[in-house]
CSV table of C-alpha atoms and ligand atoms in Angstrom, one decimal:
chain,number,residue,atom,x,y,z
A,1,UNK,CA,-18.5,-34.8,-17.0
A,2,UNK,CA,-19.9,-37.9,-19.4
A,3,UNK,CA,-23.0,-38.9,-18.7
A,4,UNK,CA,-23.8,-42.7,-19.0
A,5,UNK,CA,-26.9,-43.7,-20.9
A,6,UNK,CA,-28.0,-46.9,-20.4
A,7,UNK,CA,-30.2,-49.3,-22.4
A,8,UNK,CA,-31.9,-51.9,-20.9
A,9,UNK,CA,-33.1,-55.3,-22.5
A,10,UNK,CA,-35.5,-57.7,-21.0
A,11,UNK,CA,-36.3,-55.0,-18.7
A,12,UNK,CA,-40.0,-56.0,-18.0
A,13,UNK,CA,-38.7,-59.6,-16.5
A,14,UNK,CA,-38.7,-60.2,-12.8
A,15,UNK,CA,-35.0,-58.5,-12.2
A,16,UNK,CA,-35.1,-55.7,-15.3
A,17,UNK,CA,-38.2,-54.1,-13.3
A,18,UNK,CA,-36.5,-53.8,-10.3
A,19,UNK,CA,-33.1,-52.9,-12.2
A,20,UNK,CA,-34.5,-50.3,-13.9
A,21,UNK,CA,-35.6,-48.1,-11.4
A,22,UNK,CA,-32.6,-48.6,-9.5
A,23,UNK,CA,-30.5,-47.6,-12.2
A,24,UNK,CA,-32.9,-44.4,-12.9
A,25,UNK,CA,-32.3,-43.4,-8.9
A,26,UNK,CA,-28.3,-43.9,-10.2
A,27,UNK,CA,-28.1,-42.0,-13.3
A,28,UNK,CA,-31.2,-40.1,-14.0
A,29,UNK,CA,-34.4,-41.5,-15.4
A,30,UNK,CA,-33.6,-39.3,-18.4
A,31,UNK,CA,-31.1,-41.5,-19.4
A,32,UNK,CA,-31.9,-45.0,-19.0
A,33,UNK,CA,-33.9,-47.0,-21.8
A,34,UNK,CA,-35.9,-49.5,-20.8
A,35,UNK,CA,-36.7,-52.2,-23.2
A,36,UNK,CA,-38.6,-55.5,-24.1
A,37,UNK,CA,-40.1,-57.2,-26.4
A,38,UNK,CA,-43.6,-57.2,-26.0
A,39,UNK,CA,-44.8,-54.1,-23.7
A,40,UNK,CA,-48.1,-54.3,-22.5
A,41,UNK,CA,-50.7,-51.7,-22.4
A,42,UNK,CA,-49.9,-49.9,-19.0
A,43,UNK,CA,-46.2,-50.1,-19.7
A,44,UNK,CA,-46.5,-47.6,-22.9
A,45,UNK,CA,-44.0,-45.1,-22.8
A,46,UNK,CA,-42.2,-46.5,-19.4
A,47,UNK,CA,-41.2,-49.5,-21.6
A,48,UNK,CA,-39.6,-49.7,-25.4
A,49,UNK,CA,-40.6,-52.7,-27.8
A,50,UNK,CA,-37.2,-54.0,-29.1
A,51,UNK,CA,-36.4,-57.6,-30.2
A,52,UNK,CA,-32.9,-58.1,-28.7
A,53,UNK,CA,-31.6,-60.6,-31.6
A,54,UNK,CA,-31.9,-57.7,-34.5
A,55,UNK,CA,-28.6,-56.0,-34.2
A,56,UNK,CA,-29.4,-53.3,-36.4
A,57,UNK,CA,-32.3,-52.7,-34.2
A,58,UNK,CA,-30.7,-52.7,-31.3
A,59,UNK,CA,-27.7,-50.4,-33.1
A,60,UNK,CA,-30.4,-47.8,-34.1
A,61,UNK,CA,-31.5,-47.3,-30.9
A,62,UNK,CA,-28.3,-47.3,-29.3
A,63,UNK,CA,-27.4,-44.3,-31.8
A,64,UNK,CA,-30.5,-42.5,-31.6
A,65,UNK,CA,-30.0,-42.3,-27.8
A,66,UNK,CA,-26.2,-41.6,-27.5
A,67,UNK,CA,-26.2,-45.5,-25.4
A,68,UNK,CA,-22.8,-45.6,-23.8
A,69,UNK,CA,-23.9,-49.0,-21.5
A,70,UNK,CA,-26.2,-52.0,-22.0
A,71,UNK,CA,-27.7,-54.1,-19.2
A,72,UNK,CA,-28.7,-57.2,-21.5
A,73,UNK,CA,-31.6,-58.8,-19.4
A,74,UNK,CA,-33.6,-60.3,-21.9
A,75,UNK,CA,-32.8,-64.6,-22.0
A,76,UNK,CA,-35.0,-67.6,-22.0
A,77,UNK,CA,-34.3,-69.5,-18.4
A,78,UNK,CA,-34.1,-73.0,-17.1
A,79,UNK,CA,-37.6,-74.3,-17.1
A,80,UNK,CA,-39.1,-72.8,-19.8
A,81,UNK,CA,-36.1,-73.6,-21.9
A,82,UNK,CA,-36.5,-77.5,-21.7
A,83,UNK,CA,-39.5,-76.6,-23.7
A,84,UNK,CA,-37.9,-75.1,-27.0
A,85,UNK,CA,-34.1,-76.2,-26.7
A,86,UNK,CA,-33.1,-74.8,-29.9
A,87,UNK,CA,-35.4,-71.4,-29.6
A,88,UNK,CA,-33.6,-71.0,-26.0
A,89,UNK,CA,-30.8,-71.3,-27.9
A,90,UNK,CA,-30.9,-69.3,-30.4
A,91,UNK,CA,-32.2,-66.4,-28.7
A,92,UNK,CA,-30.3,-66.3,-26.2
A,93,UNK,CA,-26.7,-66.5,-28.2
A,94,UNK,CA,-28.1,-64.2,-31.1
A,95,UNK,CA,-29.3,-61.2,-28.7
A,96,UNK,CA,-26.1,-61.6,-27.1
A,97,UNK,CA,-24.2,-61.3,-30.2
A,98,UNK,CA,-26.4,-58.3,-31.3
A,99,UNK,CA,-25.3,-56.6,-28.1
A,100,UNK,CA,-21.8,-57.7,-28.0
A,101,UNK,CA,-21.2,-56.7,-31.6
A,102,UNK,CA,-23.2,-53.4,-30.6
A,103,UNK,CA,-20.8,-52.7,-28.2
A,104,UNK,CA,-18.0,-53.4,-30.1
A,105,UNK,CA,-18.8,-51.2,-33.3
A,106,UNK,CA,-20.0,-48.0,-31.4
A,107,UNK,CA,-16.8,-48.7,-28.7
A,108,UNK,CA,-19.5,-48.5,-25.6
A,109,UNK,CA,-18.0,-48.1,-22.3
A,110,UNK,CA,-19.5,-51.5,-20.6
A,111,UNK,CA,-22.3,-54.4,-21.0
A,112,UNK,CA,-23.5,-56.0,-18.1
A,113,UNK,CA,-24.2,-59.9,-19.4
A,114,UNK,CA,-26.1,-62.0,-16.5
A,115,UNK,CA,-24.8,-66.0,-16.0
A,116,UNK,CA,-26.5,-68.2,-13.5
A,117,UNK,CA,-25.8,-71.3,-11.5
A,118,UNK,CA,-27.6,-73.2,-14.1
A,119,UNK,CA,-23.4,-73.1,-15.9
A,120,UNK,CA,-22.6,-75.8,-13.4
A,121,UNK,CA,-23.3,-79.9,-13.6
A,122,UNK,CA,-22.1,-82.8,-12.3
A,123,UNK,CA,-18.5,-82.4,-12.5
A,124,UNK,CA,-18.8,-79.5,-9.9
A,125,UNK,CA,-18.7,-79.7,-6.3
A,126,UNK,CA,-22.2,-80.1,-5.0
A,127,UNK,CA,-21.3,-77.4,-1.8
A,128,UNK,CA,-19.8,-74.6,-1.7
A,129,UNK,CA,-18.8,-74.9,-5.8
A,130,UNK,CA,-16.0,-72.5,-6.6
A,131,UNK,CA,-16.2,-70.1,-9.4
A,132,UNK,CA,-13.4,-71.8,-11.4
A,133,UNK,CA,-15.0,-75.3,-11.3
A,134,UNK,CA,-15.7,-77.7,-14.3
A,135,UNK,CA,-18.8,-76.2,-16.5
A,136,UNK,CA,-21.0,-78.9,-17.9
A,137,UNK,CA,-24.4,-77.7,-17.7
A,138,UNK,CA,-27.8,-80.1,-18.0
A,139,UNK,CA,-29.8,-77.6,-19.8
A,140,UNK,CA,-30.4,-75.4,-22.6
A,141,UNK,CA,-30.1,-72.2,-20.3
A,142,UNK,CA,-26.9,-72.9,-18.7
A,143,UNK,CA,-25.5,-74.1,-21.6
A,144,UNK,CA,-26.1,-70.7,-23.6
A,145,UNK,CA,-25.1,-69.3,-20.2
A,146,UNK,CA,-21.4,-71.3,-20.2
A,147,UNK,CA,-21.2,-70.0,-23.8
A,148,UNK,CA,-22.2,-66.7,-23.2
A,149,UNK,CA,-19.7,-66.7,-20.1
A,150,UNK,CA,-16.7,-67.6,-23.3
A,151,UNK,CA,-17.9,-65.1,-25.5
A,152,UNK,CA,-18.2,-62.4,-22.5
A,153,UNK,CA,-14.5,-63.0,-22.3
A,154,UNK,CA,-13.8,-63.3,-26.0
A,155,UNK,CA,-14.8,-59.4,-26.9
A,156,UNK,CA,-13.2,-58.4,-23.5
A,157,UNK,CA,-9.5,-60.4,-24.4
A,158,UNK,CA,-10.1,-59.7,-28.5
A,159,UNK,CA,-11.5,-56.5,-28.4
A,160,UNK,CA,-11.6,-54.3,-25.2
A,161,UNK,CA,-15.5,-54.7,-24.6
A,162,UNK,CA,-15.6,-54.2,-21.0
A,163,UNK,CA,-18.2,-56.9,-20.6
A,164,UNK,CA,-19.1,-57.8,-16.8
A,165,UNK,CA,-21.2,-60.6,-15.7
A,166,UNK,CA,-22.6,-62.2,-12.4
A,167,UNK,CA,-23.7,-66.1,-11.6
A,168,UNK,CA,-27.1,-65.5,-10.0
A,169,UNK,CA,-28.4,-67.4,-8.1
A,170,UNK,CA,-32.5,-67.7,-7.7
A,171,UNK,CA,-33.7,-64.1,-7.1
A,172,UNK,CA,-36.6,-63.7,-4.5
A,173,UNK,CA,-38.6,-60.3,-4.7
A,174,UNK,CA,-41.7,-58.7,-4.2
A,175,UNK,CA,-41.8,-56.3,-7.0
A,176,UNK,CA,-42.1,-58.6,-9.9
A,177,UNK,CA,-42.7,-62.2,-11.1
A,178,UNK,CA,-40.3,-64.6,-12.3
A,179,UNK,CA,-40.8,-66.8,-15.6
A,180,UNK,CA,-39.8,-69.7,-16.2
A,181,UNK,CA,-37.0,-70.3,-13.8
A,182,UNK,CA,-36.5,-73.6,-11.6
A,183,UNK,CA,-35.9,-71.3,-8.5
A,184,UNK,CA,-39.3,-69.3,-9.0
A,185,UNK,CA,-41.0,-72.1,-6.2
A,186,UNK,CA,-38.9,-68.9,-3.5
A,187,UNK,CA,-41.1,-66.7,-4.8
A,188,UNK,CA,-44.1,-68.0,-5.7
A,189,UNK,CA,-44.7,-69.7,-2.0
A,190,UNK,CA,-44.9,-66.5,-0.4
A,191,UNK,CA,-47.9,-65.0,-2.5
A,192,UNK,CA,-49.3,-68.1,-1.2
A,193,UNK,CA,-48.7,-67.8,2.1
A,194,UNK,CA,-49.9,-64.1,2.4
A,195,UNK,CA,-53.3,-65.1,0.5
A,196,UNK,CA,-53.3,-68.4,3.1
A,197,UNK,CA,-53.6,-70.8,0.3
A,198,UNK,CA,-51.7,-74.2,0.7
A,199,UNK,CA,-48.9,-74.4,-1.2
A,200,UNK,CA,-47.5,-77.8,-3.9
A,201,UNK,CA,-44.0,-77.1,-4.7
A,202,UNK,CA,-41.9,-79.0,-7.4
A,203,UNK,CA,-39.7,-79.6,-5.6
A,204,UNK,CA,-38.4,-82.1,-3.0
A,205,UNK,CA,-38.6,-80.6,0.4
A,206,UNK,CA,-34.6,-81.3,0.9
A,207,UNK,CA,-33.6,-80.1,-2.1
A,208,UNK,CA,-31.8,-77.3,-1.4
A,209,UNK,CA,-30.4,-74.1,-4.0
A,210,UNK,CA,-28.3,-70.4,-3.5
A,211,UNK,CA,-30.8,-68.1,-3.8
A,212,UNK,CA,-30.5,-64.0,-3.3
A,213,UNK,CA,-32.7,-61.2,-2.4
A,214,UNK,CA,-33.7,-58.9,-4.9
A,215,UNK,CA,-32.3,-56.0,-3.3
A,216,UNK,CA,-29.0,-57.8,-3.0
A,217,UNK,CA,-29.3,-58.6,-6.1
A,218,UNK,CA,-29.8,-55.2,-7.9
A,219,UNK,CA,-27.0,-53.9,-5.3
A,220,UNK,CA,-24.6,-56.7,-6.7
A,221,UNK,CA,-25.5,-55.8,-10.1
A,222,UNK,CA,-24.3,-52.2,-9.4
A,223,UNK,CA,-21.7,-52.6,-7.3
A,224,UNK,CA,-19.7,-55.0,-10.1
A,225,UNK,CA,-21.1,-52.6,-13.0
A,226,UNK,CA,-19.8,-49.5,-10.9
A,227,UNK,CA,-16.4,-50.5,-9.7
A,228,UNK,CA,-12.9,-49.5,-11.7
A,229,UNK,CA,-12.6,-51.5,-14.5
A,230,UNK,CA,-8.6,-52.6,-12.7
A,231,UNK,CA,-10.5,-54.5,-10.4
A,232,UNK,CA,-12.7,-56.8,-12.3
A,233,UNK,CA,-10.8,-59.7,-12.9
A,234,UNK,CA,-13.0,-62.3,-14.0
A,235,UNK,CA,-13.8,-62.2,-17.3
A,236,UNK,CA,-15.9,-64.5,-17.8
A,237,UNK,CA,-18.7,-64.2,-15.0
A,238,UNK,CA,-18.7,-64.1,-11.0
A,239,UNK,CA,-20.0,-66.5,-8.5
A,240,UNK,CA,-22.4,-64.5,-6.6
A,241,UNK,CA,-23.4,-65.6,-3.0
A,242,UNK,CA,-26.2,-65.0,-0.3
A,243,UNK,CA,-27.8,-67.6,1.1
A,244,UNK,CA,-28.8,-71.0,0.5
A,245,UNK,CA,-32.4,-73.0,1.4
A,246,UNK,CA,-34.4,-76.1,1.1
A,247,UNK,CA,-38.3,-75.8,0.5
A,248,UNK,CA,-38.3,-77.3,4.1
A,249,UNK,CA,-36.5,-74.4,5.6
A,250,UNK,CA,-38.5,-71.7,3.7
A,251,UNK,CA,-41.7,-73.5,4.7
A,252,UNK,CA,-40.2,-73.1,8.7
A,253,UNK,CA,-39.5,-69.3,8.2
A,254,UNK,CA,-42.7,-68.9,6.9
A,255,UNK,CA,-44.3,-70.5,9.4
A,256,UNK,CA,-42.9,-67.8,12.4
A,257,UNK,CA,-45.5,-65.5,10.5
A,258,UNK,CA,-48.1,-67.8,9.0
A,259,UNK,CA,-48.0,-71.4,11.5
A,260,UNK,CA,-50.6,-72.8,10.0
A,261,UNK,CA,-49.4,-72.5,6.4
A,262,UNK,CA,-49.2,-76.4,4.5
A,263,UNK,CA,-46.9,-77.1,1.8
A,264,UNK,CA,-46.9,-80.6,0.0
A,265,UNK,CA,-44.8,-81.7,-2.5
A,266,UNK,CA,-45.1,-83.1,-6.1
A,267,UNK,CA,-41.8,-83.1,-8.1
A,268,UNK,CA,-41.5,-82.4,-11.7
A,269,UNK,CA,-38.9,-82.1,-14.1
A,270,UNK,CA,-37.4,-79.2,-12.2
A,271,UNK,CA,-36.0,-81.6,-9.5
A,272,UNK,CA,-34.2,-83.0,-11.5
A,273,UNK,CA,-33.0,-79.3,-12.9
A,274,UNK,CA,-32.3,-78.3,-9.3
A,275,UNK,CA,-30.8,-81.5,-8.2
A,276,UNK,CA,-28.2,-80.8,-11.2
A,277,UNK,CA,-27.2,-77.5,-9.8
A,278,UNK,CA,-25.0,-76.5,-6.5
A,279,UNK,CA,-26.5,-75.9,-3.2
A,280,UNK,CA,-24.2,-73.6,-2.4
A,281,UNK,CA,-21.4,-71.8,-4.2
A,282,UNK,CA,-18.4,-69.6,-2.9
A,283,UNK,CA,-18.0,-66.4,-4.2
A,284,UNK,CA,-14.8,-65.6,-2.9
A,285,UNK,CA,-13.3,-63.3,-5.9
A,286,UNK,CA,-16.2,-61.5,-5.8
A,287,UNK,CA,-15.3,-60.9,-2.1
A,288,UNK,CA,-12.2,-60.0,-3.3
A,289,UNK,CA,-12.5,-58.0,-6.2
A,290,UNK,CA,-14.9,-55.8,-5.9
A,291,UNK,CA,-16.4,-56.5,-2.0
A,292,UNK,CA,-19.1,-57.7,-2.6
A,293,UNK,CA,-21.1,-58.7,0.7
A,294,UNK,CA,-24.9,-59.7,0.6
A,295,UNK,CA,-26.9,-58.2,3.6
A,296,UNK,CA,-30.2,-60.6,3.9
A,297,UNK,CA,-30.7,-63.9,5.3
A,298,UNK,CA,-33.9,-66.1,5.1
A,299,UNK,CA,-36.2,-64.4,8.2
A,300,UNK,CA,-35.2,-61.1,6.9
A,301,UNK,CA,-36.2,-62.1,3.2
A,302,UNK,CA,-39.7,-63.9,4.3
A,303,UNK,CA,-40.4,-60.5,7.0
A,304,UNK,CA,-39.8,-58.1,4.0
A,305,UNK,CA,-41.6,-60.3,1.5
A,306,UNK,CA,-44.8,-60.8,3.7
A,307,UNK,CA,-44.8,-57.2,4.5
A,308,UNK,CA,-44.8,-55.9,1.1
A,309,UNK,CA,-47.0,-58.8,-0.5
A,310,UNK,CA,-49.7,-58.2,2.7
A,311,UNK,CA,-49.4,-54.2,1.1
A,312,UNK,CA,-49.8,-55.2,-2.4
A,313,UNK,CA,-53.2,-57.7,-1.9
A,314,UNK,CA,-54.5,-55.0,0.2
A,315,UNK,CA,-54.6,-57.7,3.6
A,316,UNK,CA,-53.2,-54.8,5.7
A,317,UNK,CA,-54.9,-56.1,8.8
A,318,UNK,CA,-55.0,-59.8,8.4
A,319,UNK,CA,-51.4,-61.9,9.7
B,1,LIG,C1,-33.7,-70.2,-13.1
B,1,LIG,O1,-34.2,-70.8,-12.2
B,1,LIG,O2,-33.6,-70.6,-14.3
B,1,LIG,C2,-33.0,-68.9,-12.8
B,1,LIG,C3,-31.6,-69.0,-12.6
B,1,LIG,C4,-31.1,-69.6,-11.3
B,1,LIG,O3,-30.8,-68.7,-13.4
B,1,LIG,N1,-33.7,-68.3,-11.7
C-alpha cells in the first residue's frame, strides 16, 4: 500500500503545532515534515527551516522526501497584515504558487490550502453568510485569501491538483499561540483569566465572530483532507462552522469558573476588521459533502481551556 508523506509549512503557527501531531498520530511521525521559517532553538530537529515562497526550495525538499501531500500553513493573517499590505501580499500569493506549482510538476496527490472568513465584506450577509456569497474582502489577508480560494480552483479545473481548502473561522486552543489574527482576543482572554489578571479586549463587547475549537479544527482539517476526492465539491474553499460569540458572552462563560474575572474594552483597528466580517456563517455543503459536524460549544471550550491552561502555569490547586 502507498504511504502518504506529508510536508507541512508554517507548521510552528498556532494551528500547524497542533496539526502536526495530529497528522503524525494519522500517518506516522516518520513521514510527516514539519516546516517553518524560522525554528527556534528547542524546535531543532522537530521543526525544518524552509521559506515557503522559494519553489525550488520547497521542490528539493519535496523530492528528497518522496512528499506526496502538502498542508500549506504558513500565511501572514488579518491584523498583522494591515501592517505590511504588500509584504502580506506577496507572501502569501508567492508561497502559494511555490506549493501549487510544486504540486503540479511532481503530480502530488493533494494540498490542503487554508481560507478564512476574512474572504467576506460588506456585500455578504452579516448572519448566517452562505458559502457562495459575494467576496469583497477589507484586508490584505482576505484578499490573498479570495485569490488564493481562485487559484485553489484554477490548478484543480486546469490541471488536476486536488487542492482542498477550508474557511476558518477564529481558532481557540490551548496548545499554541495565535499571531496576528483579529480573533486571537478568544484566546488570549483565557490565559488571563487562569493567571486572574483583568483583561482589555479590542474589541466591542457585542461584536460578535464564528470561531472553532482547535480540536474541531484539526478534526475538520482531516476529515475534508481524508474523504474521497468524488465527494469534495467545492473547489474553491468550504464554509466551516461551530459556534459563534461576542466578547460579552465569553466573558459570561468565563465567569461560571472565574466570577470575579473583569474585562474592559478599548477598541482598535480590529473592530473595525471584525465588524467587516460575518457573525455567523452556514456551512451547509460541508454538512453535505463530506459531514462535517463540530462537537464543542462555548462552556465546553472555556472548561477544556481553563483546565489545560491551570496545567500548563502550574496553578493546579488554585480555581
Ligand atoms: C484572523 O483573525 O486573522 C484569523 C482568521 C479568522 O483567519 N484567525
Amino acid at each position: 500500500m502507498k504511504v502518504d508523506k506529508v510536508l507541512v509549512t508554517g507548521a510552528g503557527g498556532q494551528l500547524g503545532t497542533v496539526l502536526v501531531k495530529a497528522l503524525k498520530k494519522l500517518k506516522g511521525a516518520e513521514n510527516v515534515l514539519a516546516t517553518d521559517l524560522y525554528v527556534k532553538p528547542e524546535d531543532k530537529g522537530l521543526l525544518f527551516p524552509l521559506d515557503a515562497t522559494n519553489e525550488v526550495a520547497v521542490a528539493e525538499l519535496v523530492v528528497e522526501n518522496n512528499i506526496t501531500q502538502i498542508y500549506h500553513l504558513a500565511a501572514i493573517l488579518s491584523a498583522k497584515g494591515e501592517e505590511q499590505p504588500l509584504k502580506t501580499w506577496d507572501i502569501n500569493l508567492k508561497s502559494l504558487f511555490a506549493i501549487l506549482e510544486v504540486a503540479r510538476k511532481y503530480k502530488l496527490d493533494k494540498v490542503f490550502f487554508p481560507s478564512s472568513i476574512a474572504v467576506f465584506g460588506a456585500s455578504a450577509s452579516k448572519q448566517n453568510t452562505p458559502q457562495d456569497a459575494y467576496l469583497d474582502p477589507t484586508t490584505v489577508y482576505g484578499i490573498s485569501k479570495a485569490a488564493g480560494e481562485q487559484w485553489a480552483n484554477y490548478y484543480f479545473t486546469k490541471y488536476g491538483v486536488d487542492v482542498r481548502s477550508l474557511r476558518y473561522p477564529g481558532i481557540i486552543g490551548h496548545q499554541s499561540l495565535p499571531g496576528g489574527g483579529t480573533t486571537d482576543y478568544a484566546v488570549d482572554i483565557y490565559h488571563k483569566a487562569v493567571n486572574k489578571e483583568p483583561f482589555i479586549c479590542y474589541l466591542k463587547k457585542d461584536t460578535a465572530l464564528p470561531m472553532i475549537f482547535m480540536a474541531d479544527a484539526v478534526r475538520a482539517t482531516l476529515e475534508l483532507m481524508e474523504a474521497p476526492k468524488e465527494q469534495i465539491k467545492t473547489r474553491t474553499s468550504y464554509n466551516l462552522n461551530a459556534l459563534s460569540f461576542t466578547p460579552a458572552q465569553i466573558v459570561e462563560s468565563i465567569k461560571k469558573w472565574y466570577p470575579d474575572f473583569i474585562a474592559t474594552y478599548k477598541e482598535d483597528f480590529r473592530e473595525a476588521i471584525a465588524q467587516s466580517w460575518p457573525s455567523s456563517i452556514l456551512d451547509i455543503q460541508a454538512q453535505e459533502d463530506w459531514k462535517w459536524e463540530p462537537h464543542y460549544l462555548l462552556d465546553d471550550i472555556s472548561n477544556e481551556m481553563i483546565i489545560e491552561l491551570k496545567k500548563k502555569y502550574n496553578l493546579h490547586s488554585q480555581l
